[in-house]
mmCIF file of C-alpha atoms in Angstrom:
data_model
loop_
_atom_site.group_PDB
_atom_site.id
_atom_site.type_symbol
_atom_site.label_atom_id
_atom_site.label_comp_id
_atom_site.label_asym_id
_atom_site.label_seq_id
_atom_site.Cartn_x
_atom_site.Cartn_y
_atom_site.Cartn_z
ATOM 1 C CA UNK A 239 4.452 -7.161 4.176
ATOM 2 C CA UNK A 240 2.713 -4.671 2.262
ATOM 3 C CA UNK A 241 4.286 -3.076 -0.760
ATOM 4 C CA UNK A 242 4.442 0.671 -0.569
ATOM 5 C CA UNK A 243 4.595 2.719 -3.602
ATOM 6 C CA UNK A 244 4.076 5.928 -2.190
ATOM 7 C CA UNK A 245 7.167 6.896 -0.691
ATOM 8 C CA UNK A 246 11.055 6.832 -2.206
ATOM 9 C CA UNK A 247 12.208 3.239 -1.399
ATOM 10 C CA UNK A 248 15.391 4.743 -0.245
ATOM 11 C CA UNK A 249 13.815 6.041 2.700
ATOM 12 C CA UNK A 250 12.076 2.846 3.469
ATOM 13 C CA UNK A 251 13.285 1.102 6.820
ATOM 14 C CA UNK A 252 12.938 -2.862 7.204
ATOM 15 C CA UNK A 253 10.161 -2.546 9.748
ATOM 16 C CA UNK A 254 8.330 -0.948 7.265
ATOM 17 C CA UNK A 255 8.280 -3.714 4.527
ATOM 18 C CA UNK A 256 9.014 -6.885 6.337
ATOM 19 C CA UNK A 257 7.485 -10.302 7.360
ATOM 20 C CA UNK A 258 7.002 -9.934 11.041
ATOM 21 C CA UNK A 259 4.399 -12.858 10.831
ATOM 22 C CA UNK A 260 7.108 -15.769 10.158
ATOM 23 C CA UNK A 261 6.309 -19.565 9.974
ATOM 24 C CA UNK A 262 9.251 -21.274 11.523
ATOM 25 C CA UNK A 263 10.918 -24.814 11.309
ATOM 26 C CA UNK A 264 12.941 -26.742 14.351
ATOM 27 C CA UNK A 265 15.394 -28.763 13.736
ATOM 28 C CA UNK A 266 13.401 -32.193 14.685
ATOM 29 C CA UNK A 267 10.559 -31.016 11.995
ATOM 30 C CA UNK A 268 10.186 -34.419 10.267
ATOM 31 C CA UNK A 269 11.130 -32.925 6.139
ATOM 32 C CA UNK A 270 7.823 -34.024 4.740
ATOM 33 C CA UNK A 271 5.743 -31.704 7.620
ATOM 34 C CA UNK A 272 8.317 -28.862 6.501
ATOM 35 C CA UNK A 273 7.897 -29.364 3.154
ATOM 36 C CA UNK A 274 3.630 -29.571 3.451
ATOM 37 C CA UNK A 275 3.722 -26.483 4.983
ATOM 38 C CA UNK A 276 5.905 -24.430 2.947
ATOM 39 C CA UNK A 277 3.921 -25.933 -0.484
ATOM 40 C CA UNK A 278 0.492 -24.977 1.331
ATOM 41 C CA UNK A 279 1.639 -21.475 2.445
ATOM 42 C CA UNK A 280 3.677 -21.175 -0.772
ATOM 43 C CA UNK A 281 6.972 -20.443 1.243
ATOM 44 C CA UNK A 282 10.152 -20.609 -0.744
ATOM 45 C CA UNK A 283 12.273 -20.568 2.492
ATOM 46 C CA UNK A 284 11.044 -20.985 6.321
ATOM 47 C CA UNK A 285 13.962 -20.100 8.991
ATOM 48 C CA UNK A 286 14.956 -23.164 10.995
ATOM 49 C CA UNK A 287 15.045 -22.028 15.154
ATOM 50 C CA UNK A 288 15.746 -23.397 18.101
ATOM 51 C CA UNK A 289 13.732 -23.952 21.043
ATOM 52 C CA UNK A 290 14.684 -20.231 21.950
ATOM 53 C CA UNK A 291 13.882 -19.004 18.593
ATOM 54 C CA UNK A 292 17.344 -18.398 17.667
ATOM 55 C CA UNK A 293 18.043 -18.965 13.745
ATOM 56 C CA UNK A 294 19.985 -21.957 13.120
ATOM 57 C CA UNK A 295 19.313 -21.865 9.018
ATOM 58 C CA UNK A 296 17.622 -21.780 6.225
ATOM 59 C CA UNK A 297 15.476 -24.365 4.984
ATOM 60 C CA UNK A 298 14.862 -23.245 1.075
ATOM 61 C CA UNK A 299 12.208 -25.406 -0.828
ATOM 62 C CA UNK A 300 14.609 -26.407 -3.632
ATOM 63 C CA UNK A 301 16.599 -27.792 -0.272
ATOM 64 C CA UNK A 302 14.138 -30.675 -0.438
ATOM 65 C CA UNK A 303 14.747 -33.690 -2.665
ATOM 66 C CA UNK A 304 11.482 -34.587 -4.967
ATOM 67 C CA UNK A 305 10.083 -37.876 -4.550
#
């Protein structure tokens, strides 16, 4: 999302400023994959689907236990 500064943010629309390009989790993602991907994208959170794409959750990176 790119951050616009040249309009009034109260006539922004969500289109306008959101993620449309979103890395996704299923529910079978083994924790350690999840948790490689989020720390290499540097993803706080990563929507957890199912096979349809449907959200099921949240998966937040302070969700994860630390080894």
């Amino acid at each position: 999302a790119m951050h616009r500064t040249d309009i009034p943010v109260s006539t922004l629309r969500l289109a306008e400023i959101m993620t449309d390009d979103v890395m996704v989790a299923y529910p079978d993602t083994p924790v350690t994959e999840a948790a490689a991907v989020m720390r290499g994208l540097q993803l706080r959170r990563m929507p957890v689907v199912d096979d349809a794409l449907r959200p099921l959750g949240l998966l937040e990176l302070s969700d994860i236990p630390l080894d």
